[in-house]
Each structure stands twice: as structure tokens, then as C-alpha cells.
PDB file of C-alpha atoms and ligand atoms in Angstrom:
ATOM      1  CA  MET A   1     -20.156  12.298-142.907  1.00 46.00           C
ATOM      2  CA  SER A   2     -16.907  10.414-142.741  1.00 51.00           C
ATOM      3  CA  ALA A   3     -13.634  12.307-142.565  1.00 60.00           C
ATOM      4  CA  GLU A   4     -12.127   9.797-144.982  1.00 70.00           C
ATOM      5  CA  PRO A   5     -11.761  10.688-148.633  1.00 76.00           C
ATOM      6  CA  GLY A   6     -14.541   9.120-150.727  1.00 86.00           C
ATOM      7  CA  TRP A   7     -12.141   7.048-152.819  1.00 91.00           C
ATOM      8  CA  ILE A   8     -11.052   4.896-149.846  1.00 93.00           C
ATOM      9  CA  GLU A   9     -12.654   1.461-150.200  1.00 94.00           C
ATOM     10  CA  ASP A  10     -13.117  -1.263-147.581  1.00 94.00           C
ATOM     11  CA  ARG A  11     -10.923  -3.673-149.594  1.00 95.00           C
ATOM     12  CA  PHE A  12      -7.939  -1.358-149.047  1.00 95.00           C
ATOM     13  CA  TYR A  13      -7.982  -2.544-145.431  1.00 95.00           C
ATOM     14  CA  GLU A  14      -7.445  -6.173-146.404  1.00 94.00           C
ATOM     15  CA  PRO A  15      -3.954  -6.432-147.871  1.00 95.00           C
ATOM     16  CA  ASP A  16      -2.729  -9.769-149.196  1.00 95.00           C
ATOM     17  CA  THR A  17      -1.521 -11.702-146.151  1.00 94.00           C
ATOM     18  CA  GLU A  18       1.101 -13.607-148.171  1.00 92.00           C
ATOM     19  CA  THR A  19       2.869 -10.640-149.752  1.00 92.00           C
ATOM     20  CA  GLY A  20       2.059  -8.217-146.931  1.00 95.00           C
ATOM     21  CA  PHE A  21       0.628  -5.627-149.255  1.00 95.00           C
ATOM     22  CA  SER A  22      -2.015  -4.936-151.863  1.00 95.00           C
ATOM     23  CA  ALA A  23      -2.173  -2.338-154.597  1.00 96.00           C
ATOM     24  CA  PHE A  24      -5.375  -1.022-156.108  1.00 96.00           C
ATOM     25  CA  LEU A  25      -5.288   0.725-159.454  1.00 96.00           C
ATOM     26  CA  LEU A  26      -7.314   3.947-159.428  1.00 96.00           C
ATOM     27  CA  HIS A  27      -6.157   5.463-162.707  1.00 97.00           C
ATOM     28  CA  GLU A  28      -3.985   4.601-165.700  1.00 97.00           C
ATOM     29  CA  GLU A  29      -3.727   6.186-169.131  1.00 98.00           C
ATOM     30  CA  ASN A  30      -4.044   3.956-172.225  1.00 98.00           C
ATOM     31  CA  ASP A  31      -0.294   4.252-172.813  1.00 97.00           C
ATOM     32  CA  HIS A  32       0.307   3.095-169.188  1.00 96.00           C
ATOM     33  CA  SER A  33       1.469   6.532-168.105  1.00 97.00           C
ATOM     34  CA  LEU A  34       0.196   8.325-165.021  1.00 97.00           C
ATOM     35  CA  ALA A  35      -0.714   5.322-162.934  1.00 97.00           C
ATOM     36  CA  VAL A  36      -2.352   6.076-159.596  1.00 98.00           C
ATOM     37  CA  LEU A  37      -2.567   3.268-157.055  1.00 97.00           C
ATOM     38  CA  ALA A  38      -3.662   2.949-153.457  1.00 97.00           C
ATOM     39  CA  VAL A  39      -1.229   0.683-151.612  1.00 97.00           C
ATOM     40  CA  SER A  40      -1.803  -0.877-148.212  1.00 97.00           C
ATOM     41  CA  TRP A  41       0.699  -2.653-145.976  1.00 97.00           C
ATOM     42  CA  ILE A  42       0.184  -5.105-143.147  1.00 97.00           C
ATOM     43  CA  PRO A  43       1.941  -4.169-139.850  1.00 97.00           C
ATOM     44  CA  GLY A  44       5.553  -5.333-139.819  1.00 97.00           C
ATOM     45  CA  MET A  45       5.725  -5.800-143.583  1.00 97.00           C
ATOM     46  CA  GLY A  46       7.610  -3.831-146.201  1.00 96.00           C
ATOM     47  CA  ILE A  47       9.827  -3.910-149.238  1.00 96.00           C
ATOM     48  CA  GLY A  48      13.609  -3.633-149.370  1.00 97.00           C
ATOM     49  CA  PRO A  49      15.562  -1.159-151.489  1.00 98.00           C
ATOM     50  CA  HIS A  50      14.171  -0.854-155.028  1.00 97.00           C
ATOM     51  CA  ASP A  51      13.721   1.604-157.851  1.00 97.00           C
ATOM     52  CA  HIS A  52      10.682   2.061-160.075  1.00 96.00           C
ATOM     53  CA  GLY A  53      12.002   2.626-163.603  1.00 95.00           C
ATOM     54  CA  THR A  54      10.039   5.880-163.488  1.00 97.00           C
ATOM     55  CA  TRP A  55       9.359   8.697-161.047  1.00 98.00           C
ATOM     56  CA  ALA A  56       7.082   8.159-158.072  1.00 98.00           C
ATOM     57  CA  VAL A  57       5.209  10.486-155.756  1.00 98.00           C
ATOM     58  CA  VAL A  58       3.719   8.880-152.667  1.00 97.00           C
ATOM     59  CA  VAL A  59       1.408  10.575-150.211  1.00 97.00           C
ATOM     60  CA  GLY A  60       0.517   9.078-146.859  1.00 96.00           C
ATOM     61  CA  VAL A  61      -3.196   8.556-146.310  1.00 96.00           C
ATOM     62  CA  GLU A  62      -3.537   6.443-143.172  1.00 96.00           C
ATOM     63  CA  GLY A  63      -1.027   5.229-140.631  1.00 96.00           C
ATOM     64  CA  LEU A  64       2.722   5.724-140.557  1.00 97.00           C
ATOM     65  CA  GLU A  65       5.114   4.265-143.149  1.00 97.00           C
ATOM     66  CA  ARG A  66       8.865   4.296-142.658  1.00 97.00           C
ATOM     67  CA  ASN A  67      10.664   5.397-145.796  1.00 97.00           C
ATOM     68  CA  ILE A  68      14.368   4.938-146.323  1.00 97.00           C
ATOM     69  CA  ARG A  69      15.991   6.615-149.315  1.00 96.00           C
ATOM     70  CA  TYR A  70      19.353   5.442-150.609  1.00 97.00           C
ATOM     71  CA  LYS A  71      22.237   7.026-152.430  1.00 97.00           C
ATOM     72  CA  ARG A  72      23.954   4.869-155.046  1.00 96.00           C
ATOM     73  CA  LEU A  73      27.724   5.085-154.776  1.00 97.00           C
ATOM     74  CA  ASP A  74      28.917   2.949-157.713  1.00 97.00           C
ATOM     75  CA  ASP A  75      29.156   4.112-161.324  1.00 95.00           C
ATOM     76  CA  ARG A  76      26.175   1.938-162.455  1.00 92.00           C
ATOM     77  CA  LYS A  77      28.334   0.328-165.161  1.00 94.00           C
ATOM     78  CA  ASN A  78      27.847  -3.227-163.888  1.00 95.00           C
ATOM     79  CA  PRO A  79      24.095  -3.945-163.953  1.00 90.00           C
ATOM     80  CA  ASP A  80      24.409  -6.624-161.245  1.00 96.00           C
ATOM     81  CA  TYR A  81      26.485  -4.556-158.816  1.00 97.00           C
ATOM     82  CA  ALA A  82      25.255  -1.723-156.625  1.00 97.00           C
ATOM     83  CA  GLU A  83      26.760   0.024-153.655  1.00 98.00           C
ATOM     84  CA  LEU A  84      24.146   1.804-151.578  1.00 98.00           C
ATOM     85  CA  GLU A  85      24.239   4.100-148.602  1.00 97.00           C
ATOM     86  CA  ILE A  86      21.262   5.426-146.647  1.00 98.00           C
ATOM     87  CA  LYS A  87      20.561   9.030-147.638  1.00 96.00           C
ATOM     88  CA  ASP A  88      17.696   9.767-145.307  1.00 95.00           C
ATOM     89  CA  GLU A  89      14.949   8.135-143.352  1.00 96.00           C
ATOM     90  CA  SER A  90      11.518   9.517-142.572  1.00 96.00           C
ATOM     91  CA  ILE A  91       8.126   8.501-141.304  1.00 96.00           C
ATOM     92  CA  ALA A  92       5.342   9.408-143.714  1.00 96.00           C
ATOM     93  CA  GLY A  93       1.969   9.990-142.108  1.00 96.00           C
ATOM     94  CA  PRO A  94      -1.273  11.311-143.579  1.00 96.00           C
ATOM     95  CA  GLY A  95      -0.528  14.172-145.990  1.00 96.00           C
ATOM     96  CA  ASP A  96       3.238  13.609-146.010  1.00 97.00           C
ATOM     97  CA  LEU A  97       4.938  13.321-149.390  1.00 96.00           C
ATOM     98  CA  VAL A  98       7.698  10.984-150.471  1.00 95.00           C
ATOM     99  CA  CYS A  99       9.174  11.829-153.868  1.00 95.00           C
ATOM    100  CA  VAL A 100      11.432   9.383-155.694  1.00 96.00           C
ATOM    101  CA  LYS A 101      13.040  10.532-158.924  1.00 96.00           C
ATOM    102  CA  LYS A 102      13.559   8.149-161.855  1.00 95.00           C
ATOM    103  CA  GLY A 103      16.537   6.011-160.777  1.00 94.00           C
ATOM    104  CA  GLY A 104      15.947   6.898-157.127  1.00 96.00           C
ATOM    105  CA  ILE A 105      16.071   4.014-154.650  1.00 97.00           C
ATOM    106  CA  HIS A 106      13.990   3.578-151.515  1.00 97.00           C
ATOM    107  CA  ALA A 107      12.637   1.015-149.075  1.00 98.00           C
ATOM    108  CA  VAL A 108       9.318   1.081-147.233  1.00 97.00           C
ATOM    109  CA  ARG A 109       8.186  -0.554-144.039  1.00 97.00           C
ATOM    110  CA  ASN A 110       5.051  -0.465-141.956  1.00 97.00           C
ATOM    111  CA  ASP A 111       6.580  -0.436-138.477  1.00 94.00           C
ATOM    112  CA  SER A 112       3.263   0.440-136.875  1.00 94.00           C
ATOM    113  CA  ASP A 113       0.618  -1.877-135.490  1.00 95.00           C
ATOM    114  CA  LYS A 114      -2.091  -0.783-137.950  1.00 96.00           C
ATOM    115  CA  ILE A 115      -2.623  -1.222-141.677  1.00 97.00           C
ATOM    116  CA  THR A 116      -1.198   1.700-143.632  1.00 97.00           C
ATOM    117  CA  ILE A 117      -2.626   3.184-146.807  1.00 97.00           C
ATOM    118  CA  SER A 118      -0.746   5.445-149.174  1.00 97.00           C
ATOM    119  CA  LEU A 119      -1.468   6.870-152.596  1.00 97.00           C
ATOM    120  CA  HIS A 120       1.174   6.309-155.272  1.00 97.00           C
ATOM    121  CA  THR A 121       1.451   8.128-158.579  1.00 98.00           C
ATOM    122  CA  TYR A 122       3.963   6.778-161.101  1.00 98.00           C
ATOM    123  CA  GLY A 123       5.097   8.309-164.397  1.00 98.00           C
ATOM    124  CA  THR A 124       4.510   4.879-165.930  1.00 97.00           C
ATOM    125  CA  HIS A 125       2.599   1.969-164.419  1.00 96.00           C
ATOM    126  CA  ILE A 126       5.255  -0.164-162.689  1.00 95.00           C
ATOM    127  CA  ASN A 127       4.070  -3.320-164.472  1.00 95.00           C
ATOM    128  CA  TYR A 128       5.555  -1.747-167.611  1.00 95.00           C
ATOM    129  CA  THR A 129       8.888  -0.453-166.355  1.00 95.00           C
ATOM    130  CA  ILE A 130      12.207  -2.185-165.785  1.00 93.00           C
ATOM    131  CA  ARG A 131      12.888  -2.125-162.058  1.00 94.00           C
ATOM    132  CA  SER A 132      15.642  -3.304-159.795  1.00 96.00           C
ATOM    133  CA  GLN A 133      15.767  -4.621-156.277  1.00 97.00           C
ATOM    134  CA  PHE A 134      18.949  -4.177-154.272  1.00 98.00           C
ATOM    135  CA  ASP A 135      20.741  -6.127-151.585  1.00 98.00           C
ATOM    136  CA  VAL A 136      22.751  -3.611-149.579  1.00 97.00           C
ATOM    137  CA  GLU A 137      24.936  -6.223-147.812  1.00 97.00           C
ATOM    138  CA  ALA A 138      25.671  -8.331-150.893  1.00 98.00           C
ATOM    139  CA  ARG A 139      25.986  -5.198-153.071  1.00 98.00           C
ATOM    140  CA  THR A 140      23.804  -6.664-155.786  1.00 98.00           C
ATOM    141  CA  ALA A 141      21.129  -5.315-158.107  1.00 97.00           C
ATOM    142  CA  LYS A 142      18.555  -7.646-159.593  1.00 96.00           C
ATOM    143  CA  GLU A 143      15.783  -6.948-162.042  1.00 94.00           C
ATOM    144  CA  PHE A 144      12.423  -7.605-160.442  1.00 88.00           C
ATOM    145  CA  LYS A 145       8.807  -7.602-161.332  1.00 83.00           C
ATOM    146  CA  ILE A 146       5.798  -7.422-159.076  1.00 77.00           C
ATOM    147  CA  ASP A 147       2.631  -7.829-161.049  1.00 78.00           C
ATOM    148  CA  VAL A 148       0.462  -5.123-159.591  1.00 81.00           C
ATOM    149  CA  LYS A 149      -3.205  -5.445-160.536  1.00 71.00           C
TER     150      LYS A 149
HETATM  151 FE1  FE2 B 201       8.662   2.122-154.133  1.00 67.02          FE
END
């Protein structure tokens, strides 16, 4: 018997080589709440600072993912402007939790030499939330959409 949980599928180990990641929907309510996705990252790939438009709980399943959480310093009055500062940085391995509150901002990177897999639960499926991506240097916030299948 394999030590891996039964819900891990072979396709999780073949993330999209263009985007560097793939997301696999495991559960979603009819109203798009409580979306559970398995996400895999190719070594060296990741996503810059972003929010989710909902809360997110991520648990590491395989490999090590670097997680950087940011503190927002501006008053959020200008939707295009954002001043961010790193709050903390951690490496999430199997069983480690990363919690991001609604409005919380983080970045993720697979700094390892193996594909990583993590399990993400969102309050609302992220295809149906308004999200922002941030440029720390330029101090900008931009609405963004990744169509996750
Ligand atoms: Fe995220």
C-alpha cells in the first residue's frame, strides 16, 4: 500500500510547463463556495504577491514551497496603489499549513528541484472572486484573473 493519500492522481505530477503550475478542482459547492483544489508547481516557478478575494487555507502535501506573506502599509484608498512589506517567510512542507485571511497577500515559489503539490481550500472558488496582483517595487495593485479549471 502506498503512503500517499488516495486522492493524489498521476496528472498532479505534470503541471502546465507554460504557466509553471496546474490546479485540479476536487470539490466546489453549487454556489462556488468551499472550493478545494490540488495545486502543483514546477521547480523554480511561482507566483508573485497576490490576494484571493476570499480566505485561503493551504496545506503542503509533497515537496517544499516557499511562502512569503506581506503586510499592506497604505490605506487601500487608491485601488491601483499598494505599499507592501514582507511580514514573514516560511517553507511549507507536507502537513504544514499556510493560512491567508480575506485581503491577506502572499507569494509562493517552488525553490526546490522537485514538483510540489499542495491542497488549497478557498471560501469561494477563485474564478469567482475579485483578486489583485501586486508589484512591490512599482507599488501597484492590478486586478487579475487566472482561470483555474
Ligand atoms: Fe495564493
